[in-house]
Amino acid sequence: MNRGLFLGLFLFLFFLADLYIFGALKQITRSWTAQNQRVMSILYWSIPVICILIFFSAFFWFNDRLPFKVRNFLASFIFIIYISKLFSSVILLLGDVLRLGQWSARSLSRLFQNNSISNAADINTEVPKISRSEFITKTALAIGATHIGAMGYGIISGAHDYRIRRVPLKLPNLPQQFHGLKLAQISDIHSGSFFNKTAVKGGVDMLLDEKPDIVFFTGDLVNNEAKELEDYFDIFKRIQAPLGVYSTLGNHDYGDYTQWGSAEEKQRNLNTLMEGHKLMGWHLLMDEHKRLKVDGDEIGIVGIQNWGQGFHQYGDLKKALENTSDIPVKLLLSHDPSHWREQVLNKSDVDVSFAGHTHGMQYGVEIAGFKWSPVQWRYKEWAGLYQEGNQQLYVNRGYGYLGYPGRLGILPEITIFELQKA
């Protein structure tokens, strides 16, 4: 399917959604005066017109002249409007399916009644119409409007509402000198998406206040280009720890999702980003391991390049684990959680993998131990701690955001682990 046809199909589907919602609005405003109904119609249809103008302006006519953040906010505006209309449309559709069922049941009932009475030509066989419940209509529109408000709140408040999550990590083979070690993890910074430098600095302050012994960063420092880090370099270079900061690359760090003039330009961008890790004092692990020693005891810190199902698979775990058979505990930094089940679980002697990548989709529900997000339809392990046998995986919900510049329900995370000998 070519790009134009794909775009035309989406616009057509959006138009159908607009018609569906407009029909619901006409139902609940039928008692209004003709003038007020005209005003309502003009206001309603002005929104999709504005969305179309924004879309073509931001992504076709002025694409190269608009900063990424501006285009991202405009795209998010359209997304919020239409995902909310989708919720309303689903409720209306369910109501209409119910109405169709009622109509079918009454039609069959009238048919059987007529067949059971002979010589009943004078019986009225017309089936009464069943109008959509006004309650269903108002509920559907209220849900859509509430969702728009909630998504807006997710930008204003949720984007930088950093939460500390404390997780004990029990390891049977942990050397005694590492018992009680405090390890911090952050992931998915996506520095090119930030719009509130003060709030971002506040999150780093929260991490440093925990005084971790060691810090892991599990990839996606930028969205596409190394230059995105410039405005936030001084903030993130403050992240230091007595036993070091160890980092790895995520799928976005390679610049795979933007256009480059040449392969050499793309490689220079990656080299610049890798140099950024070094200048911040972070130990970037590229399919390699480091032996971390404390008073004669040691554990292994292993890091691979990005490897994920459905993405470029740059990482080489076998190479990273070379000459590590004598290390009692191995901690792996691997950006994409799908790597754990594909190459780590029951296929290596890695004790704990640390990942990010999913962001929890920045959208979902977490209440009293219950968690749900649409991202779980794509990733079996998508947020929190998972364990099978003696191997564990922790998926960090991410520090930053991508696409939708906010978070609703799934808040940005700073994880604090305490290593414990089981």
Short mmCIF file of C-alpha atoms in Angstrom, two decimals:
data_model
loop_
_atom_site.label_atom_id
_atom_site.label_comp_id
_atom_site.label_asym_id
_atom_site.label_seq_id
_atom_site.Cartn_x
_atom_site.Cartn_y
_atom_site.Cartn_z
CA MET A 1 0.00 0.00 0.00
CA ASN A 2 1.54 3.33 -1.06
CA ARG A 3 1.79 6.28 1.29
CA GLY A 4 -0.97 8.31 -0.37
CA LEU A 5 -3.48 5.47 -0.27
CA PHE A 6 -2.61 4.71 3.36
CA LEU A 7 -3.09 8.38 4.29
CA GLY A 8 -6.37 8.55 2.37
CA LEU A 9 -7.69 5.49 4.20
CA PHE A 10 -6.89 6.99 7.57
CA LEU A 11 -8.55 10.30 6.68
CA PHE A 12 -11.64 8.40 5.54
CA LEU A 13 -11.82 6.44 8.79
CA PHE A 14 -11.39 9.65 10.78
CA PHE A 15 -14.21 11.22 8.76
CA LEU A 16 -16.49 8.26 9.54
CA ALA A 17 -15.70 8.67 13.27
CA ASP A 18 -16.52 12.36 13.02
CA LEU A 19 -19.86 11.59 11.36
CA TYR A 20 -20.70 9.03 14.03
CA ILE A 21 -19.96 11.43 16.90
CA PHE A 22 -21.77 14.25 15.11
CA GLY A 23 -24.91 12.10 14.86
CA ALA A 24 -24.77 11.58 18.62
CA LEU A 25 -24.41 15.30 19.23
CA LYS A 26 -27.42 16.03 17.01
CA GLN A 27 -29.45 13.55 19.05
CA ILE A 28 -28.81 15.26 22.40
CA THR A 29 -29.19 18.78 20.96
CA ARG A 30 -32.41 18.18 19.03
CA SER A 31 -34.33 20.37 21.47
CA TRP A 32 -32.01 23.34 20.81
CA THR A 33 -33.04 26.21 18.57
CA ALA A 34 -32.05 26.02 14.91
CA GLN A 35 -29.50 28.82 15.40
CA ASN A 36 -27.82 27.08 18.34
CA GLN A 37 -27.67 23.83 16.38
CA ARG A 38 -25.96 25.64 13.50
CA VAL A 39 -23.39 27.09 15.92
CA MET A 40 -22.80 23.64 17.38
CA SER A 41 -22.29 22.18 13.91
CA ILE A 42 -19.80 24.89 12.92
CA LEU A 43 -17.81 24.47 16.14
CA TYR A 44 -17.82 20.69 15.85
CA TRP A 45 -16.63 20.50 12.24
CA SER A 46 -14.02 23.20 12.77
CA ILE A 47 -12.04 20.74 14.93
CA PRO A 48 -11.39 18.10 12.20
CA VAL A 49 -10.65 20.91 9.73
CA ILE A 50 -8.06 22.32 12.14
CA CYS A 51 -6.62 18.83 12.66
CA ILE A 52 -6.23 18.33 8.90
CA LEU A 53 -4.57 21.73 8.49
CA ILE A 54 -2.21 20.99 11.40
CA PHE A 55 -1.34 17.58 9.98
CA PHE A 56 -0.48 18.76 6.50
CA SER A 57 1.27 21.90 7.75
CA ALA A 58 3.42 20.08 10.29
CA PHE A 59 4.33 17.01 8.27
CA PHE A 60 4.25 18.11 4.64
CA TRP A 61 4.33 21.85 3.97
CA PHE A 62 6.59 23.03 6.83
CA ASN A 63 8.06 19.72 7.96
CA ASP A 64 11.71 20.72 7.61
CA ARG A 65 11.22 24.14 9.20
CA LEU A 66 9.40 23.09 12.36
CA PRO A 67 11.36 21.86 15.40
CA PHE A 68 10.75 18.26 16.42
CA LYS A 69 9.06 19.26 19.69
CA VAL A 70 6.57 21.50 17.88
CA ARG A 71 5.66 18.74 15.42
CA ASN A 72 5.40 16.26 18.26
CA PHE A 73 2.97 18.43 20.24
CA LEU A 74 0.85 19.03 17.15
CA ALA A 75 0.75 15.31 16.39
CA SER A 76 -0.17 14.62 20.02
CA PHE A 77 -3.06 17.10 19.79
CA ILE A 78 -4.51 15.19 16.85
CA PHE A 79 -3.85 11.84 18.53
CA ILE A 80 -5.61 12.88 21.75
CA ILE A 81 -8.65 14.18 19.87
CA TYR A 82 -9.11 11.06 17.77
CA ILE A 83 -8.24 8.41 20.34
CA SER A 84 -10.86 10.04 22.57
CA LYS A 85 -13.37 9.97 19.70
CA LEU A 86 -12.54 6.30 19.32
CA PHE A 87 -13.56 5.64 22.91
CA SER A 88 -16.83 7.48 22.36
CA SER A 89 -17.45 5.62 19.10
CA VAL A 90 -16.96 2.23 20.76
CA ILE A 91 -19.61 3.05 23.40
CA LEU A 92 -21.99 4.30 20.70
CA LEU A 93 -21.35 1.21 18.61
CA LEU A 94 -22.11 -1.09 21.54
CA GLY A 95 -25.32 0.83 22.09
CA ASP A 96 -26.25 0.50 18.43
CA VAL A 97 -25.50 -3.24 18.46
CA LEU A 98 -27.83 -3.56 21.44
CA ARG A 99 -30.44 -1.49 19.61
CA LEU A 100 -30.11 -3.71 16.53
CA GLY A 101 -30.59 -6.79 18.71
CA GLN A 102 -33.74 -5.32 20.24
CA TRP A 103 -35.08 -4.38 16.81
CA SER A 104 -34.37 -7.90 15.48
CA ALA A 105 -36.05 -9.50 18.48
CA ARG A 106 -39.20 -7.37 18.04
CA SER A 107 -39.23 -8.04 14.29
CA LEU A 108 -39.15 -11.79 14.86
CA SER A 109 -41.78 -11.51 17.57
CA ARG A 110 -44.17 -9.64 15.25
CA LEU A 111 -43.48 -12.14 12.47
CA PHE A 112 -44.37 -15.15 14.65
CA GLN A 113 -47.47 -13.40 15.94
CA ASN A 114 -48.68 -12.75 12.41
CA ASN A 115 -48.01 -16.31 11.28
CA SER A 116 -50.03 -17.68 14.17
CA ILE A 117 -53.16 -15.71 13.28
CA SER A 118 -55.08 -16.56 10.12
CA ASN A 119 -56.94 -14.03 8.03
CA ALA A 120 -55.27 -11.12 9.83
CA ALA A 121 -54.71 -8.87 6.89
CA ASP A 122 -55.81 -5.86 8.88
CA ILE A 123 -53.08 -6.32 11.50
CA ASN A 124 -50.45 -3.61 11.43
CA THR A 125 -47.12 -5.37 10.68
CA GLU A 126 -44.94 -2.30 11.07
CA VAL A 127 -42.13 -2.84 13.60
CA PRO A 128 -41.65 0.13 15.94
CA LYS A 129 -38.32 1.94 15.66
CA ILE A 130 -36.05 1.79 18.68
CA SER A 131 -34.08 4.98 19.19
CA ARG A 132 -30.63 5.01 20.74
CA SER A 133 -30.78 5.58 24.49
CA GLU A 134 -30.00 9.17 25.40
CA PHE A 135 -28.14 7.81 28.42
CA ILE A 136 -25.78 5.81 26.18
CA THR A 137 -25.23 8.80 23.93
CA LYS A 138 -24.42 11.15 26.80
CA THR A 139 -22.21 8.52 28.44
CA ALA A 140 -20.24 8.01 25.24
CA LEU A 141 -19.65 11.74 24.75
CA ALA A 142 -18.77 12.21 28.42
CA ILE A 143 -16.19 9.41 28.25
CA GLY A 144 -14.58 10.99 25.19
CA ALA A 145 -14.45 14.43 26.79
CA THR A 146 -13.08 13.00 30.05
CA HIS A 147 -10.37 11.17 28.15
CA ILE A 148 -9.30 14.38 26.42
CA GLY A 149 -9.00 16.03 29.84
CA ALA A 150 -7.09 13.09 31.29
CA MET A 151 -4.60 13.03 28.40
CA GLY A 152 -4.07 16.76 28.82
CA TYR A 153 -3.45 16.23 32.53
CA GLY A 154 -0.95 13.52 31.62
CA ILE A 155 1.08 16.14 29.75
CA ILE A 156 0.87 18.84 32.41
CA SER A 157 1.44 16.62 35.42
CA GLY A 158 2.27 13.03 34.50
CA ALA A 159 5.22 13.65 32.18
CA HIS A 160 7.58 14.52 35.04
CA ASP A 161 5.85 12.92 38.02
CA TYR A 162 8.90 10.81 38.89
CA ARG A 163 8.35 7.90 41.25
CA ILE A 164 10.91 5.97 43.28
CA ARG A 165 10.27 2.22 43.16
CA ARG A 166 12.15 0.13 45.72
CA VAL A 167 12.85 -3.46 44.77
CA PRO A 168 14.79 -6.08 46.78
CA LEU A 169 16.83 -8.40 44.58
CA LYS A 170 17.50 -11.76 46.19
CA LEU A 171 20.48 -13.59 44.68
CA PRO A 172 21.58 -17.04 45.95
CA ASN A 173 25.19 -16.67 44.83
CA LEU A 174 25.69 -13.04 45.82
CA PRO A 175 29.12 -12.51 47.45
CA GLN A 176 28.91 -11.23 51.01
CA GLN A 177 30.59 -7.91 50.24
CA PHE A 178 27.73 -7.02 47.88
CA HIS A 179 24.93 -7.79 50.33
CA GLY A 180 23.01 -4.55 50.90
CA LEU A 181 24.46 -2.79 47.86
CA LYS A 182 22.13 -0.07 46.55
CA LEU A 183 21.71 -0.08 42.78
CA ALA A 184 19.73 2.55 40.86
CA GLN A 185 18.31 2.12 37.38
CA ILE A 186 16.92 4.65 34.95
CA SER A 187 16.05 4.05 31.32
CA ASP A 188 14.67 5.69 28.19
CA ILE A 189 15.60 9.30 28.83
CA HIS A 190 14.73 10.45 25.28
CA SER A 191 16.29 13.85 25.89
CA GLY A 192 14.98 15.26 22.61
CA SER A 193 11.40 15.06 23.91
CA PHE A 194 11.77 17.06 27.14
CA PHE A 195 10.09 20.45 27.49
CA ASN A 196 10.62 21.20 31.20
CA LYS A 197 14.28 21.36 32.20
CA THR A 198 13.53 22.23 35.83
CA ALA A 199 11.34 19.15 36.25
CA VAL A 200 13.95 16.90 34.60
CA LYS A 201 16.60 18.25 36.98
CA GLY A 202 14.24 17.52 39.88
CA GLY A 203 14.09 13.88 38.87
CA VAL A 204 17.88 13.65 38.83
CA ASP A 205 17.95 15.25 42.28
CA MET A 206 15.58 12.52 43.50
CA LEU A 207 17.93 9.84 42.18
CA LEU A 208 21.02 11.43 43.76
CA ASP A 209 19.24 11.86 47.10
CA GLU A 210 19.04 8.05 47.25
CA LYS A 211 22.87 7.90 47.26
CA PRO A 212 23.12 4.70 45.19
CA ASP A 213 26.37 2.73 45.17
CA ILE A 214 26.05 2.06 41.46
CA VAL A 215 23.76 3.26 38.64
CA PHE A 216 22.54 1.49 35.50
CA PHE A 217 21.18 3.30 32.45
CA THR A 218 19.52 0.91 30.01
CA GLY A 219 19.37 2.80 26.74
CA ASP A 220 17.60 5.41 24.58
CA LEU A 221 19.45 8.53 25.66
CA VAL A 222 18.03 10.35 22.60
CA ASN A 223 15.24 9.95 20.07
CA ASN A 224 17.40 10.07 16.95
CA GLU A 225 20.28 12.53 17.04
CA ALA A 226 23.19 13.00 19.43
CA LYS A 227 22.67 16.77 19.46
CA GLU A 228 19.44 16.26 21.43
CA LEU A 229 21.59 15.64 24.50
CA GLU A 230 23.23 19.09 24.40
CA ASP A 231 20.57 20.96 26.40
CA TYR A 232 20.45 18.25 29.10
CA PHE A 233 24.08 17.17 29.18
CA ASP A 234 24.90 19.16 32.33
CA ILE A 235 21.89 17.69 34.11
CA PHE A 236 22.59 14.03 33.38
CA LYS A 237 26.36 14.20 33.86
CA ARG A 238 25.58 14.85 37.53
CA ILE A 239 24.50 11.21 37.81
CA GLN A 240 27.52 9.60 39.43
CA ALA A 241 28.01 6.83 41.98
CA PRO A 242 30.94 5.45 44.03
CA LEU A 243 31.06 2.18 42.04
CA GLY A 244 30.29 3.85 38.72
CA VAL A 245 27.53 4.46 36.21
CA TYR A 246 27.13 1.76 33.56
CA SER A 247 25.10 2.30 30.40
CA THR A 248 24.07 0.65 27.17
CA LEU A 249 22.42 1.66 23.89
CA GLY A 250 18.73 1.45 23.00
CA ASN A 251 17.08 1.15 19.61
CA HIS A 252 16.64 4.93 19.26
CA ASP A 253 20.31 5.70 19.92
CA TYR A 254 21.45 4.37 16.53
CA GLY A 255 19.55 6.97 14.49
CA ASP A 256 17.59 4.32 12.62
CA TYR A 257 14.37 6.37 12.56
CA THR A 258 15.53 9.46 10.70
CA GLN A 259 17.01 10.30 7.31
CA TRP A 260 20.78 10.71 6.94
CA GLY A 261 22.78 12.06 4.04
CA SER A 262 25.04 9.03 4.11
CA ALA A 263 25.98 5.99 6.15
CA GLU A 264 29.08 7.87 7.31
CA GLU A 265 26.95 10.72 8.69
CA LYS A 266 24.82 8.25 10.61
CA GLN A 267 27.91 6.57 12.06
CA ARG A 268 29.35 9.94 13.09
CA ASN A 269 26.14 10.65 14.95
CA LEU A 270 26.45 7.36 16.84
CA ASN A 271 30.10 8.02 17.61
CA THR A 272 29.17 11.45 19.00
CA LEU A 273 26.52 9.92 21.21
CA MET A 274 28.94 7.29 22.49
CA GLU A 275 31.42 10.05 23.25
CA GLY A 276 28.65 11.78 25.20
CA HIS A 277 28.39 8.77 27.51
CA LYS A 278 32.15 8.95 28.05
CA LEU A 279 32.16 12.70 28.73
CA MET A 280 29.43 12.22 31.34
CA GLY A 281 31.63 9.65 33.05
CA TRP A 282 29.35 6.74 32.19
CA HIS A 283 30.84 3.36 31.26
CA LEU A 284 29.12 2.44 27.99
CA LEU A 285 29.13 -1.34 27.58
CA MET A 286 29.22 -2.49 23.95
CA ASP A 287 28.88 -6.27 24.02
CA GLU A 288 31.34 -6.51 26.89
CA HIS A 289 31.56 -6.99 30.63
CA LYS A 290 33.31 -5.44 33.60
CA ARG A 291 34.34 -7.13 36.82
CA LEU A 292 33.19 -5.10 39.79
CA LYS A 293 35.37 -5.83 42.83
CA VAL A 294 34.75 -4.93 46.46
CA ASP A 295 37.20 -6.14 49.14
CA GLY A 296 38.17 -9.25 47.23
CA ASP A 297 34.66 -10.24 46.13
CA GLU A 298 33.41 -9.58 42.62
CA ILE A 299 30.34 -9.62 40.42
CA GLY A 300 30.01 -9.12 36.67
CA ILE A 301 28.36 -6.14 34.95
CA VAL A 302 27.46 -7.17 31.40
CA GLY A 303 26.13 -4.87 28.72
CA ILE A 304 25.05 -5.50 25.14
CA GLN A 305 23.93 -3.30 22.30
CA ASN A 306 20.25 -3.26 21.48
CA TRP A 307 18.68 -6.61 20.65
CA GLY A 308 14.92 -6.90 20.36
CA GLN A 309 12.23 -8.77 18.49
CA GLY A 310 11.09 -6.66 15.55
CA PHE A 311 14.06 -4.26 15.82
CA HIS A 312 17.66 -4.21 14.64
CA GLN A 313 19.54 -6.83 16.61
CA TYR A 314 22.95 -5.31 17.16
CA GLY A 315 23.80 -7.01 20.45
CA ASP A 316 26.08 -10.02 20.87
CA LEU A 317 25.47 -11.68 24.24
CA LYS A 318 27.87 -14.54 23.56
CA LYS A 319 30.70 -12.07 23.03
CA ALA A 320 29.78 -10.09 26.14
CA LEU A 321 29.85 -13.23 28.30
CA GLU A 322 33.22 -14.49 27.13
CA ASN A 323 35.54 -15.43 30.05
CA THR A 324 32.86 -14.88 32.72
CA SER A 325 32.27 -18.48 33.83
CA ASP A 326 34.08 -17.86 37.13
CA ILE A 327 31.98 -14.81 38.09
CA PRO A 328 29.36 -15.85 40.71
CA VAL A 329 26.71 -13.23 39.81
CA LYS A 330 26.14 -11.54 36.47
CA LEU A 331 23.95 -8.47 35.99
CA LEU A 332 22.99 -7.74 32.38
CA LEU A 333 22.06 -4.39 30.85
CA SER A 334 19.95 -5.11 27.75
CA HIS A 335 17.53 -2.43 26.54
CA ASP A 336 14.72 -4.54 25.09
CA PRO A 337 12.92 -6.96 27.47
CA SER A 338 12.12 -9.37 24.63
CA HIS A 339 15.84 -10.25 24.62
CA TRP A 340 15.47 -11.95 28.02
CA ARG A 341 13.14 -14.68 26.82
CA GLU A 342 14.89 -15.10 23.46
CA GLN A 343 18.54 -15.35 24.51
CA VAL A 344 18.92 -15.13 28.29
CA LEU A 345 16.32 -17.23 30.08
CA ASN A 346 17.49 -20.87 30.37
CA LYS A 347 20.12 -20.12 27.70
CA SER A 348 22.74 -18.29 29.76
CA ASP A 349 23.94 -17.98 33.34
CA VAL A 350 22.88 -14.33 33.67
CA ASP A 351 21.25 -13.82 37.08
CA VAL A 352 19.37 -10.55 36.51
CA SER A 353 18.62 -8.62 33.33
CA PHE A 354 17.79 -4.91 33.46
CA ALA A 355 15.70 -3.50 30.59
CA GLY A 356 13.45 -0.60 29.62
CA HIS A 357 12.13 0.18 26.12
CA THR A 358 8.39 -0.31 26.68
CA HIS A 359 7.70 2.89 28.72
CA GLY A 360 4.64 0.96 29.89
CA MET A 361 3.31 2.69 26.75
CA GLN A 362 3.06 5.79 29.02
CA TYR A 363 -0.59 4.83 29.30
CA GLY A 364 -2.37 2.38 31.54
CA VAL A 365 -3.49 1.57 35.06
CA GLU A 366 -1.50 0.66 38.16
CA ILE A 367 -3.56 0.38 41.32
CA ALA A 368 -2.91 -1.74 44.41
CA GLY A 369 -0.79 -4.33 42.65
CA PHE A 370 -2.98 -4.45 39.52
CA LYS A 371 -1.35 -3.20 36.33
CA TRP A 372 -2.60 -3.00 32.77
CA SER A 373 -1.42 -1.30 29.61
CA PRO A 374 -2.05 -1.93 25.90
CA VAL A 375 1.70 -2.59 25.59
CA GLN A 376 1.19 -5.99 27.22
CA TRP A 377 -0.37 -7.16 23.94
CA ARG A 378 3.11 -6.71 22.42
CA TYR A 379 5.43 -7.55 25.34
CA LYS A 380 4.91 -10.34 27.84
CA GLU A 381 7.31 -8.62 30.25
CA TRP A 382 6.64 -4.89 30.15
CA ALA A 383 6.96 -3.33 33.63
CA GLY A 384 8.36 -4.47 36.96
CA LEU A 385 10.09 -7.62 38.20
CA TYR A 386 9.73 -11.04 36.57
CA GLN A 387 11.31 -14.32 37.66
CA GLU A 388 11.52 -17.83 36.31
CA GLY A 389 13.70 -20.26 38.25
CA ASN A 390 16.77 -18.44 39.48
CA GLN A 391 16.77 -15.87 36.66
CA GLN A 392 15.15 -12.47 36.96
CA LEU A 393 14.25 -9.56 34.70
CA TYR A 394 13.37 -6.03 35.70
CA VAL A 395 11.68 -3.74 33.16
CA ASN A 396 11.96 -0.07 34.08
CA ARG A 397 9.01 2.11 33.03
CA GLY A 398 11.31 4.80 31.68
CA TYR A 399 12.43 8.26 32.74
CA GLY A 400 11.30 10.19 29.69
CA TYR A 401 8.63 9.93 27.03
CA LEU A 402 8.31 9.58 23.28
CA GLY A 403 5.47 10.54 20.95
CA TYR A 404 2.75 11.50 23.42
CA PRO A 405 4.57 14.09 25.60
CA GLY A 406 3.04 12.87 28.83
CA ARG A 407 2.15 9.88 30.96
CA LEU A 408 -1.25 8.71 32.07
CA GLY A 409 -1.33 6.04 34.77
CA ILE A 410 2.17 4.68 34.00
CA LEU A 411 4.47 7.26 35.59
CA PRO A 412 8.19 7.86 35.01
CA GLU A 413 10.38 5.66 37.18
CA ILE A 414 13.60 5.69 39.15
CA THR A 415 14.24 2.19 40.47
CA ILE A 416 16.25 1.55 43.62
CA PHE A 417 17.35 -2.06 44.15
CA GLU A 418 18.90 -3.55 47.24
CA LEU A 419 21.00 -6.62 46.49
CA GLN A 420 20.39 -9.31 49.06
CA LYS A 421 21.97 -12.73 49.51
CA ALA A 422 19.11 -15.20 49.37
#
